[in-house]
Coordinates of C-alpha atoms in Angstrom, one line a residue:
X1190 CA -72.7 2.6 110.0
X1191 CA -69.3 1.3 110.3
X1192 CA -69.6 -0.7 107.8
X1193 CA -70.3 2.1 105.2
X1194 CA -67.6 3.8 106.6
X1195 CA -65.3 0.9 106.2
X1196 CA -66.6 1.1 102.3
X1197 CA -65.6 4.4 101.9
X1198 CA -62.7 4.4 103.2
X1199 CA -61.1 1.4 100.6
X1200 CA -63.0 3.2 97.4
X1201 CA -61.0 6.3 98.8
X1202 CA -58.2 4.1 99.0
X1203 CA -58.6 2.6 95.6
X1204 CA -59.4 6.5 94.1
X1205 CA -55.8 7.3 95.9
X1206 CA -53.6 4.2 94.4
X1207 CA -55.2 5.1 91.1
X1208 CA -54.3 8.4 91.1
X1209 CA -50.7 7.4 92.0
X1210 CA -50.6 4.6 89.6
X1211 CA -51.4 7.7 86.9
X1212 CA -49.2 9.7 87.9
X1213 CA -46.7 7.3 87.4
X1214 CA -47.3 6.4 84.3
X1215 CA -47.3 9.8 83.1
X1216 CA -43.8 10.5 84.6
X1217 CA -43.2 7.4 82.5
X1218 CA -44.9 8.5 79.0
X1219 CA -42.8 11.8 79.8
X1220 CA -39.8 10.0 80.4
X1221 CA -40.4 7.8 77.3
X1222 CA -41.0 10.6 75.5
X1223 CA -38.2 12.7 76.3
X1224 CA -35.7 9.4 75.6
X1225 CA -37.5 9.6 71.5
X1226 CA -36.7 13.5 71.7
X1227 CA -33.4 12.8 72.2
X1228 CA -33.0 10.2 69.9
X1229 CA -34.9 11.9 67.0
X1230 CA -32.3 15.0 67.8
X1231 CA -29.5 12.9 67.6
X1232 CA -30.2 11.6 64.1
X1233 CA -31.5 14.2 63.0
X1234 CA -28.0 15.9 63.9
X1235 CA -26.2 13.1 62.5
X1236 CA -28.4 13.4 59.0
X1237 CA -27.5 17.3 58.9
X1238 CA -24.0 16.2 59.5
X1239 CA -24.0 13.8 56.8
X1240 CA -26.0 16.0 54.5
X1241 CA -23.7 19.0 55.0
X1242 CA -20.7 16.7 54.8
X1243 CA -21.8 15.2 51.3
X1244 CA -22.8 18.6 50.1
X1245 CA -19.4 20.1 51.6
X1246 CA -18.0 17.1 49.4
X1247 CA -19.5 18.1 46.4
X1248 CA -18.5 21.5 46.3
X1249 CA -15.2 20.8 46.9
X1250 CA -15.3 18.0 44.1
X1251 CA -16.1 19.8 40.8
X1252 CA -16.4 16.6 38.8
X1253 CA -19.0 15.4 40.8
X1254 CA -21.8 14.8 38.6
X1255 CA -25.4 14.7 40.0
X1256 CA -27.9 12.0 38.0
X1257 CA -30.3 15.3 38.0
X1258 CA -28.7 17.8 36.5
X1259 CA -28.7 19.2 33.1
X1260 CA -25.4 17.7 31.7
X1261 CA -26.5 14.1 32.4
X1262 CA -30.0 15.1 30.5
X1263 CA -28.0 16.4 27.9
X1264 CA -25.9 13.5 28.1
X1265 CA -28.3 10.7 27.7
X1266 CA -29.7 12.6 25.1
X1267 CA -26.2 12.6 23.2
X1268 CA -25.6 9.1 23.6
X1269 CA -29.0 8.1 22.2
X1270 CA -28.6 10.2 19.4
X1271 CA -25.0 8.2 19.0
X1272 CA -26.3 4.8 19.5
X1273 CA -29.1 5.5 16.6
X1274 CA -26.6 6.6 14.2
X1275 CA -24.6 3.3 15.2
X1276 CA -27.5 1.5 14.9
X1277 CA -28.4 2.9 11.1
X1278 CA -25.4 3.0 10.0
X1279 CA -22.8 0.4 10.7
X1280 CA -25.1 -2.2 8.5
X1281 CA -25.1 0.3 5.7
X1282 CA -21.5 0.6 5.9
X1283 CA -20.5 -3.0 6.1
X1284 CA -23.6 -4.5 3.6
X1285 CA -23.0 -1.6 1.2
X1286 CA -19.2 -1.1 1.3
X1287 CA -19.7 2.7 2.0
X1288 CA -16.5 4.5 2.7
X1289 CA -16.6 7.3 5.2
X1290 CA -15.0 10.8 4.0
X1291 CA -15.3 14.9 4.9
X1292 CA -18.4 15.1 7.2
X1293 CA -19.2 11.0 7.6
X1294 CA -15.4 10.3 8.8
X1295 CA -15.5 13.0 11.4
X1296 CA -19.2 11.8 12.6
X1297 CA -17.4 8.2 12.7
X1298 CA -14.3 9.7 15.4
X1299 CA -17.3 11.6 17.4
X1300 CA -19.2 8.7 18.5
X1301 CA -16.0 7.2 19.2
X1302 CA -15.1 9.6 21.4
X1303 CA -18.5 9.6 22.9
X1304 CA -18.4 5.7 23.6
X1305 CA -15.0 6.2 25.5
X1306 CA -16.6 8.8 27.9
X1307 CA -19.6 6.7 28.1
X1308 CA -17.4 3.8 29.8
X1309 CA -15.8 6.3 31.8
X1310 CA -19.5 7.1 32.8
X1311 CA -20.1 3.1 33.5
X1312 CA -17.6 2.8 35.5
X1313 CA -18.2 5.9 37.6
X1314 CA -22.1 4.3 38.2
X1315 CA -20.7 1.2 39.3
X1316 CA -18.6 3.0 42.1
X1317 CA -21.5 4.8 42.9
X1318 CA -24.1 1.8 43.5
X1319 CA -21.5 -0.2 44.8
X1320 CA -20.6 2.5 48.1
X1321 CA -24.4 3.3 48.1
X1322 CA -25.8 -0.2 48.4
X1323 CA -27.2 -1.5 52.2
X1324 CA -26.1 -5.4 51.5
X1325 CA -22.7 -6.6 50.7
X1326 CA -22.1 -6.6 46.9
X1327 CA -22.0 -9.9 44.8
X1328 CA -20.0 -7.8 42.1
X1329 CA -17.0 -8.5 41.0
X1330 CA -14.4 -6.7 41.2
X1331 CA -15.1 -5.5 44.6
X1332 CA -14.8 -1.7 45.5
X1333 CA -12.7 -0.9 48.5
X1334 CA -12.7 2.1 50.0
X1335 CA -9.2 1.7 51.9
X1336 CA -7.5 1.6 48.3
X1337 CA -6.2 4.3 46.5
X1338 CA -7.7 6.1 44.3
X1339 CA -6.4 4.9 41.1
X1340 CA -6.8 1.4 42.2
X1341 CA -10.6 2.1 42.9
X1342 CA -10.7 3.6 39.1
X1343 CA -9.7 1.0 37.8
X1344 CA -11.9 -1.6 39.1
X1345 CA -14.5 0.1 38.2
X1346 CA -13.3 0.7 34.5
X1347 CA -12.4 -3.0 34.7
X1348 CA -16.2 -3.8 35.6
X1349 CA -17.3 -1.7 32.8
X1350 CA -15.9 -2.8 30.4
X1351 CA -16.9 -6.7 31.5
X1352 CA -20.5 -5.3 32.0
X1353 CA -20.6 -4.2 28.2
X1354 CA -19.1 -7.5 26.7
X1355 CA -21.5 -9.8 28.0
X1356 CA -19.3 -11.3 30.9
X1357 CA -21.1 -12.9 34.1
X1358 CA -20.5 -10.4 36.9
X1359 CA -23.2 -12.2 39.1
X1360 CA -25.7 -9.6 39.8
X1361 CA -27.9 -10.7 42.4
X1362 CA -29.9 -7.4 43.6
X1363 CA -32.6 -5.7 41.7
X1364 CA -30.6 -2.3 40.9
X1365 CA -27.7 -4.7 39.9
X1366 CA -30.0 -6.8 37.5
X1367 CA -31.6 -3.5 36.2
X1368 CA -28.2 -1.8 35.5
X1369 CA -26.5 -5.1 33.9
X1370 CA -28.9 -5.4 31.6
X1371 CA -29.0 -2.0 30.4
X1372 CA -25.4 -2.0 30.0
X1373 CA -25.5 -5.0 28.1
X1374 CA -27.4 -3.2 25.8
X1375 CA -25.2 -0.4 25.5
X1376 CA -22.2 -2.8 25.6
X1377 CA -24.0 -4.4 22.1
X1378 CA -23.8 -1.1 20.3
X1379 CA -20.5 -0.4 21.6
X1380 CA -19.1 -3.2 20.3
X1381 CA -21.0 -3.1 16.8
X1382 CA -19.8 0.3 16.6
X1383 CA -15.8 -0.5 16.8
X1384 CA -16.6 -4.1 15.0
X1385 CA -17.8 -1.7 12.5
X1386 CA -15.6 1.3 12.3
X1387 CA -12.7 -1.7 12.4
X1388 CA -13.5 -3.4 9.3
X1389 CA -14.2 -0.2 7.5
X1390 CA -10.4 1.1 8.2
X1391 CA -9.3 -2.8 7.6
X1392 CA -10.9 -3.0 4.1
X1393 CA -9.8 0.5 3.4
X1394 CA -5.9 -0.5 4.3
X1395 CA -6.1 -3.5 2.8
X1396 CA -8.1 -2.4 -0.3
X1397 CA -5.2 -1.8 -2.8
X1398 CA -3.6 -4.9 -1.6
X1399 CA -6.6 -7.3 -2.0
X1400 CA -7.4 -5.9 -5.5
X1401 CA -3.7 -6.4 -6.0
X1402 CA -3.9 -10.2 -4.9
X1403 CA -6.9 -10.4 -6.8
X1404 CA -5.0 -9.6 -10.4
X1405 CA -1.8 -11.7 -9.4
X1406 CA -4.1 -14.5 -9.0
X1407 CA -5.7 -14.2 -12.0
X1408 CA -2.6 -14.1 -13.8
X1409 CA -1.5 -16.9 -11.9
X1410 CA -4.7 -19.2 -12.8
X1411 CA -3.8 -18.1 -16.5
X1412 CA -0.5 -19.5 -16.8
X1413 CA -1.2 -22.5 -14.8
X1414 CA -4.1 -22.7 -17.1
X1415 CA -2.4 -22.3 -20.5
X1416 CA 0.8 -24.3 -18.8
X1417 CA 3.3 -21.8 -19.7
X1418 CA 7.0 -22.8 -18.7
X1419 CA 7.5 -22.4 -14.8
X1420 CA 11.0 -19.9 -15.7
X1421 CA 8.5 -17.5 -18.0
X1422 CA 5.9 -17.8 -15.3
X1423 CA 8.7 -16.6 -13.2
X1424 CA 9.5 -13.4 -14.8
X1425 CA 6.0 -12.2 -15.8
X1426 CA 5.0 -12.6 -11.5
X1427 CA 7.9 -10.5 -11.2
X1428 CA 7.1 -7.9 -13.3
X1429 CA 3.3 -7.7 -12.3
X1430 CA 4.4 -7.3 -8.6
X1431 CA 6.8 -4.8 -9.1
X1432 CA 4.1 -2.9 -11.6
X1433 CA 1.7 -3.4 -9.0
X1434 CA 3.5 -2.3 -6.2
X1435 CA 5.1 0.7 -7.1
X1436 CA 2.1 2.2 -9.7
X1437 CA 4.1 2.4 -13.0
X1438 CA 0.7 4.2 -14.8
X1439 CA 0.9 7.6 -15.5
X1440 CA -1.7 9.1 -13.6
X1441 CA -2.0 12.0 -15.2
X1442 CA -3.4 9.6 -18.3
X1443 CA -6.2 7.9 -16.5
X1444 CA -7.5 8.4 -12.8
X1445 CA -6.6 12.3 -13.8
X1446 CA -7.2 12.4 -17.5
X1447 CA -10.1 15.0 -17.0
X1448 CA -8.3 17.4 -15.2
X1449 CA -7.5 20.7 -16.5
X1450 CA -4.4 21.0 -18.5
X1451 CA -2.5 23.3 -15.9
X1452 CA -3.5 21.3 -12.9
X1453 CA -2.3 17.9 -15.1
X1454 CA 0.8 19.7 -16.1
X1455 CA 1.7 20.6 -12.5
X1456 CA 0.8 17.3 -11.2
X1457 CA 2.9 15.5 -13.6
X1458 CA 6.0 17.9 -12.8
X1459 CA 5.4 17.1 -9.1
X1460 CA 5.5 13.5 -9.9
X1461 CA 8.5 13.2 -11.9
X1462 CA 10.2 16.4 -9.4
X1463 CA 12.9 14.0 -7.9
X1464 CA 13.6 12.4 -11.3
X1465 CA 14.6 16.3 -12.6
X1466 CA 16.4 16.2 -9.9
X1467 CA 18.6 12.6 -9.9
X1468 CA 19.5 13.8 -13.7
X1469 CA 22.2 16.1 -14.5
X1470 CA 21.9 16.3 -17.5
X1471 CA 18.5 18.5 -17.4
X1472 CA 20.8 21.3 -15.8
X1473 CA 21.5 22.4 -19.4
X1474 CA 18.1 23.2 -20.3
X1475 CA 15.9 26.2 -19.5
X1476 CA 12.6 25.3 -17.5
X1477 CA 11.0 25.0 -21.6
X1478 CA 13.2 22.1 -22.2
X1479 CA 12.4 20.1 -18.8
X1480 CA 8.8 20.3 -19.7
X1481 CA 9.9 19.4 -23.1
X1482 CA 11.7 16.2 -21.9
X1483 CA 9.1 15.5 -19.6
X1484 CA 5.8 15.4 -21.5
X1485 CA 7.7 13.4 -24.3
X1486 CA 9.5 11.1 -21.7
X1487 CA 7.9 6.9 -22.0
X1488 CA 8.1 4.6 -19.1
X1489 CA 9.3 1.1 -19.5
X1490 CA 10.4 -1.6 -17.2
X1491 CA 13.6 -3.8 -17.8
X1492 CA 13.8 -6.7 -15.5
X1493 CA 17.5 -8.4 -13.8
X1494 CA 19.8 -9.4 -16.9
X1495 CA 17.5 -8.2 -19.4
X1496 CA 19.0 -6.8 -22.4
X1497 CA 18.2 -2.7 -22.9
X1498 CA 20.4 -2.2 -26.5
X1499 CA 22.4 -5.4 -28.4
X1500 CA 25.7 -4.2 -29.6
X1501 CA 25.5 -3.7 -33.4
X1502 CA 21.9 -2.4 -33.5
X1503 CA 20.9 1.4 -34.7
X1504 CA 20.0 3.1 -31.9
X1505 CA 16.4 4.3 -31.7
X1506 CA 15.8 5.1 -28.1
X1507 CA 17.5 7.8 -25.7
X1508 CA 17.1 6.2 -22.4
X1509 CA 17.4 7.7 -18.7
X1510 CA 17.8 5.6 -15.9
X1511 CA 15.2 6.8 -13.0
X1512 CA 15.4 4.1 -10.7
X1513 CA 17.9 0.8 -10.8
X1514 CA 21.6 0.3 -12.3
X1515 CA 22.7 -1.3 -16.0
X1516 CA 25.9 -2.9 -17.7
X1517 CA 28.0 -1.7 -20.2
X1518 CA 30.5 -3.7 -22.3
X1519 CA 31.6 -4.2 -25.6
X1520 CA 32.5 -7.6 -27.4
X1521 CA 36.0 -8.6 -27.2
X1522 CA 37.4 -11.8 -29.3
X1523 CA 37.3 -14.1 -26.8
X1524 CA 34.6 -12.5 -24.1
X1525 CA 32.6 -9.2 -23.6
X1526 CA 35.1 -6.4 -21.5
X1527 CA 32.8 -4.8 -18.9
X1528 CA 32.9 -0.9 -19.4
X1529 CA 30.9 -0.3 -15.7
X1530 CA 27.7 0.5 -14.5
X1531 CA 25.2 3.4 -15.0
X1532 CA 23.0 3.9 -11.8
X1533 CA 20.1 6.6 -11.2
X1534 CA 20.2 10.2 -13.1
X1535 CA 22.6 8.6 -15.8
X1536 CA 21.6 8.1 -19.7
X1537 CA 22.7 6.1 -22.5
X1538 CA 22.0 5.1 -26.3
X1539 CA 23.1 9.0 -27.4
X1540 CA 26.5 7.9 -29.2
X1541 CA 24.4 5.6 -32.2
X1542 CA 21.9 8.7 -32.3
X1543 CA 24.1 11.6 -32.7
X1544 CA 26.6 9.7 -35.0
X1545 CA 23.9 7.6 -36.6
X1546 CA 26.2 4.5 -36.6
X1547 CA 25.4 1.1 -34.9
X1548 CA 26.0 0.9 -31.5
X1549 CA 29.5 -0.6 -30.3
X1550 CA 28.7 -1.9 -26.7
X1551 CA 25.4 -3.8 -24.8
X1552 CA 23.8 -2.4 -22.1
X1553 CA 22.1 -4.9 -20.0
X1554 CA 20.0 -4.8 -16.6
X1555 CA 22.1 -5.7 -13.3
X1556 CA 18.5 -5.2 -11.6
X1557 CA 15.0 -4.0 -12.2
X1558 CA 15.0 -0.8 -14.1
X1559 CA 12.4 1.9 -14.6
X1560 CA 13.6 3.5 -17.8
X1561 CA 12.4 6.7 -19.2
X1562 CA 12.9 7.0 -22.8
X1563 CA 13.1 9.7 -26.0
X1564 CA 12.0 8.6 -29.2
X1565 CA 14.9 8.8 -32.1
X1566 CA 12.6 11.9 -33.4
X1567 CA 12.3 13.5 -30.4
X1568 CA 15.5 13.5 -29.6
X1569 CA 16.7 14.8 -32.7
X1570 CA 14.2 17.7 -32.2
X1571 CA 15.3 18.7 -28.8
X1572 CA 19.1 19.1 -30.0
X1573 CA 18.1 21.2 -32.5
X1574 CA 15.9 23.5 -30.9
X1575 CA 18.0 23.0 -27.6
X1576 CA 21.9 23.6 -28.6
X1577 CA 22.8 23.4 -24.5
X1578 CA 21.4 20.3 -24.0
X1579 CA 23.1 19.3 -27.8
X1580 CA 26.6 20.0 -26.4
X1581 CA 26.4 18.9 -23.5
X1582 CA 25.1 15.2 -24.6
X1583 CA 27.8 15.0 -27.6
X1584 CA 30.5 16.0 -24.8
X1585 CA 29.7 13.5 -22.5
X1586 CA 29.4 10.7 -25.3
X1587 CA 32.9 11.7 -26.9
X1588 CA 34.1 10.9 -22.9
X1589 CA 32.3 7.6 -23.3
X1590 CA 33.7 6.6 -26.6
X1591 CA 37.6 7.6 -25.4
X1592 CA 37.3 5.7 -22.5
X1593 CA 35.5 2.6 -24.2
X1594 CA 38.6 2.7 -26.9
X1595 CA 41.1 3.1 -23.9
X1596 CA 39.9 -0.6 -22.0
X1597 CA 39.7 -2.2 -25.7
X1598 CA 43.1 -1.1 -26.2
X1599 CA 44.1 -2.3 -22.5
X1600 CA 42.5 -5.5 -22.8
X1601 CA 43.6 -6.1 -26.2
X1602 CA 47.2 -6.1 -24.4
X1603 CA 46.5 -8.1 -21.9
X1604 CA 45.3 -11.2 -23.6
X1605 CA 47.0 -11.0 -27.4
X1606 CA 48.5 -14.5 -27.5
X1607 CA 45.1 -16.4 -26.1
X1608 CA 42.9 -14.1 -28.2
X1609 CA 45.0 -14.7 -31.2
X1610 CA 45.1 -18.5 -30.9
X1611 CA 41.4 -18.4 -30.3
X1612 CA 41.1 -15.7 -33.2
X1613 CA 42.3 -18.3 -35.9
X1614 CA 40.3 -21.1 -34.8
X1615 CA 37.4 -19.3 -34.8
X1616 CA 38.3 -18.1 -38.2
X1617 CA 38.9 -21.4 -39.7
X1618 CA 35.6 -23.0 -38.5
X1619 CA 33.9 -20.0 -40.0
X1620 CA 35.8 -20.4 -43.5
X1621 CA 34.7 -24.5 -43.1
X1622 CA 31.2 -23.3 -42.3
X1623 CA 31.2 -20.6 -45.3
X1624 CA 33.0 -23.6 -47.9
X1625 CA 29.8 -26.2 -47.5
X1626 CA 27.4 -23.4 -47.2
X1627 CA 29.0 -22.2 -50.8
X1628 CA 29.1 -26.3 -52.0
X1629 CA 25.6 -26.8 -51.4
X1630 CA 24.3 -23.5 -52.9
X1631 CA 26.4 -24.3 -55.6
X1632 CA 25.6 -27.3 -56.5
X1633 CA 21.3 -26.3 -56.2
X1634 CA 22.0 -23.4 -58.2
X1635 CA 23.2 -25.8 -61.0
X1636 CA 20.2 -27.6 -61.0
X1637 CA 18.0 -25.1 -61.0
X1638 CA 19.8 -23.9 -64.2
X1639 CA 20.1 -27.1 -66.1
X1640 CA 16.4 -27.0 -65.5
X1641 CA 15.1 -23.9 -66.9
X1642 CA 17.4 -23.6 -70.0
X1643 CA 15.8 -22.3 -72.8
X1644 CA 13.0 -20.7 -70.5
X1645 CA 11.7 -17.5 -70.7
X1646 CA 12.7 -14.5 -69.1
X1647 CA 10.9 -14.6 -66.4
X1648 CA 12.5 -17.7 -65.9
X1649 CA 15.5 -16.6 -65.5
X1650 CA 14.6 -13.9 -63.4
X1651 CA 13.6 -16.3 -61.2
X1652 CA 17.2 -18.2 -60.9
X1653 CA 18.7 -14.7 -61.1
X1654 CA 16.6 -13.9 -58.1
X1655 CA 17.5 -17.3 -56.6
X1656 CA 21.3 -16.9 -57.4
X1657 CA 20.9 -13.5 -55.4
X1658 CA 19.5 -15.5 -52.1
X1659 CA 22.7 -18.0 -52.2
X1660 CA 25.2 -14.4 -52.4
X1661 CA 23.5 -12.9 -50.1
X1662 CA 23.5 -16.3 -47.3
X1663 CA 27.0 -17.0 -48.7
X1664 CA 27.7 -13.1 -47.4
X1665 CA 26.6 -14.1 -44.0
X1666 CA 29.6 -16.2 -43.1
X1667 CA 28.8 -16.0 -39.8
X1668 CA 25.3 -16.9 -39.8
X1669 CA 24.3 -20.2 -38.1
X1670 CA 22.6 -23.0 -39.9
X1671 CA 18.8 -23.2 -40.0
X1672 CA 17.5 -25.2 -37.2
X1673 CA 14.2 -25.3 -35.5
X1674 CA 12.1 -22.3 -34.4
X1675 CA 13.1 -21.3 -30.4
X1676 CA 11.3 -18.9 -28.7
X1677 CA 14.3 -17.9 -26.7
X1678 CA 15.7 -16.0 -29.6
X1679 CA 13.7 -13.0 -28.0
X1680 CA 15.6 -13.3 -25.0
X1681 CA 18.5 -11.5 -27.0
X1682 CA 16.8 -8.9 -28.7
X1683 CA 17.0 -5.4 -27.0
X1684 CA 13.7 -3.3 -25.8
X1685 CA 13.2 -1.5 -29.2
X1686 CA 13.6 -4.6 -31.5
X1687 CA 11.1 -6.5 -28.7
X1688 CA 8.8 -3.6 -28.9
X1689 CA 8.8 -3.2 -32.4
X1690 CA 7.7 -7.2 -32.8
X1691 CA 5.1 -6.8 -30.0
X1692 CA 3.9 -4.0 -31.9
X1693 CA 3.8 -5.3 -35.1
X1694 CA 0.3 -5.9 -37.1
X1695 CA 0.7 -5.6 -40.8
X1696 CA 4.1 -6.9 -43.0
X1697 CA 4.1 -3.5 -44.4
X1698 CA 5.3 -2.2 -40.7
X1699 CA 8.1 -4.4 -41.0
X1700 CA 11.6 -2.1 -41.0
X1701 CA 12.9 -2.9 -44.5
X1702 CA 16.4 -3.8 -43.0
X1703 CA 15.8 -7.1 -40.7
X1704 CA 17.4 -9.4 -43.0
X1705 CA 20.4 -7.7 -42.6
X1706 CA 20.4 -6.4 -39.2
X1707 CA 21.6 -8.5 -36.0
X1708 CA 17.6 -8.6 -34.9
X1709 CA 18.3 -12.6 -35.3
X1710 CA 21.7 -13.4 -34.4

């Protein structure tokens, strides 16, 4: 009996302790559980905090831009657009030589633009994974949040543009792998885009000049070719670059020759506008005359110390001076006495024209000239239909010609005794010259009489034909003896007489009066 009891008693005991023990671990799971309340509250207050703070953020900054919304949609659907037309089109442009005008050119400065933003949009990323990321970044350069603003905005415009031309920036996470490699796709297109848009303004600034180099050294291989004298090969590069530089072709004659005759007209009045303007001389003609002037007006180039008219010749040419400055002087007995210059607007050659003698002083380029000149006919037409223009020409030549006579006369005085000691020793070694010029005719006329006496008449229409060649070289007194053929005779022929060669095809074009003329003096 007690022993049962005794039993009792400890299961009751045991029942009691278990109880307890229960009890105490559920004031423990309660405890435990109230502690994970807490702590859930607490974070989930700090995440409200943070989220209200980041959205309180990004309503106060209006330029934040969300990877969700519509613009970046819209965005990435603009740049892949863009980098398809870079992709098309910068091989067709650079293979084919395709210049871009109108609708192309302005397509060409819109995908620029967009490539600019896009960086801007890089850069803007990188600052975003680089704040966002759990581990320290490997990036370089690092974005620090105690820097300014600028500073941070710059970095990160540093990094993109390093991200887009291939340079190592050491990624080392996955969302740094993933976005370095898409940018250094985007950086490829990028760069073939301004690679591309580069050389096509390049070769379209350099375009005239390389076609220009491209002629000079053609010339160039053709003198070196045909081994023309170094001092020829001289002037003729000259010329060519000066040609070639400043565009001496009349437009309006071949890029323009099919325009309509109004629009030519106008474009060729625009062209010569500050030419009408330089030249006072146009003042005395109505706006019928200029046009006149103008459409009958020929272009020619003289280069430094080349001779425009040789004193003595009959003028044929009424020239303006656009752009440069000439000589004038007039033989003297000893030397030629300068008269001065002529620069831009001025005109010359009018006194032989109007008076129809030879010329009495040589005009000669001081530097390189672009001429405008009248043919004798023309000219003689516009005076006559022009009277203005007539008077006001033969005014200013009579002021030439008195001022002209007025330094002979001056310079005459100034050096009598040397000129006239110089004067009679030139004249005595012309009479020498003239004396055994006369001898030897002489004596080869004899003997080609002594031979054909008796003859018939045509004979002697022969010696009679012969006997008027010795009068006429014994008339030239002055003439030098007949040496060997120089080519530097041209040098001292004037621009009509070297045209008038250059032009020359058939004997029957020859002017009748070359014997006599001072074409070869």
């Amino acid at each position: 009996m007690a022993a049962s009891i005794r039993g009792d008693v400890s299961k009751f005991k045991q029942t009691v302790s278990r109880m307890f023990e229960k009890a105490s671990q559920i004031k423990l799971d309660e405890e435990s559980s109230a502690r994970v309340a807490e702590l859930v509250d607490s974070e989930v207050m700090v995440l409200n905090a943070s989220q209200l703070a980041q959205n309180q953020k990004r309503r106060a900054d209006q330029f934040t831009i969300s990877i969700h919304s519509s613009f970046r949609h819209w965005w990435d659907f603009v740049l892949t657009v863009s980098i398809a037309y870079v992709i098309v089109m910068t091989p067709i442009k650079v293979g084919f030589d395709v210049q871009s005008t109108g609708l192309g050119y302005a397509l060409d400065a819109i995908v620029d633009v967009i490539y600019l933003i896009e960086m801007h949009l890089i850069a803007c990323t990188y600052y975003y994974i680089s704040l966002n990321q759990s581990v320290h970044t490997t990036w370089a350069p690092e974005i620090r949040t105690s820097d300014s603003l600028g500073q941070q905005y710059m970095d990160a415009f540093y990094f993109a543009i390093m991200v887009t031309t291939a340079n190592d920036v050491n990624p080392t996470t996955p969302i740094e792998k993933l976005f370095t490699s898409v940018m250094l796709f985007v950086g490829i297109v990028i760069n073939a885009s301004i690679i591309g848009s580069a050389a096509n303004l390049l070769a379209n600034l350099d375009k005239e000049e390389i076609a220009r180099k491209n002629q000079m050294d053609s010339i160039n291989d053709y003198l070196r070719f045909k081994k023309v004298p170094l001092v020829l090969q001289n002037k003729i590069r000259r010329y060519y670059d000066y040609a070639l530089t400043t565009r001496l072709q009349d437009p309006t004659e071949s890029i323009f020759a099919d325009l309509p005759d109004r629009l030519k007209l106008l474009l060729k009045l625009n062209l010569h506008s500050e030419f009408v303007r330089k030249v006072p001389l146009f003042r005395a003609l109505s706006h019928a005359g200029v046009v006149a002037i103008i459409q009958c007006l020929v272009p020619i180039v003289a280069m430094p110390g080349e001779i425009i008219i040789v004193c003595g010749e009959i003028a044929r040419e009424f020239y303006f001076i656009k752009t440069g400055q000439v000589s004038l002087c007039v033989p003297g007995l000893v030397d030629n006495i300068p008269l001065g210059n002529l620069g831009e607007g001025s005109f010359f050659g009018e006194t032989s024209l109007l008076t129809g003698e030879p010329t009495t002083a040589e005009i000669k380029a001081e530097r390189v000239c672009e001429l405008m000149y009248l043919s004798k006919d023309d000219f003689e037409t516009i005076v006559d239909k022009f009277p203005t223009f007539f008077l006001a020409v033969r005014r200013i030549s009579e002021s030439r010609m008195q001022t002209a006579q007025n330094i002979q006369r001056m310079a005459k005085m100034n050096r009598r005794p040397t000129q006239m000691f110089k004067f009679k020793k030139l004249s005595l070694r012309t009479v020498a010259q003239a004396a055994v010029l006369k001898a030897r005719m002489g004596s080869r006329l004899e003997t080609v009489t002594s031979k054909n006496t008796g003859t018939s008449s045509r004979s002697g229409g022969r010696a009679g034909s012969l006997i008027g060649g010795g009068k006429k070289l014994l008339s030239a007194g002055r003439r030098k003896s007949m040496a060997a053929f120089n080519v530097n005779f041209i040098e001292r022929l004037s621009l009509a007489q070297a045209r008038q060669l250059t032009h020359l095809r058939a004997m029957r074009d020859m002017q009748s009066n070359m014997e006599e003329d001072v074409f070869w003096d």
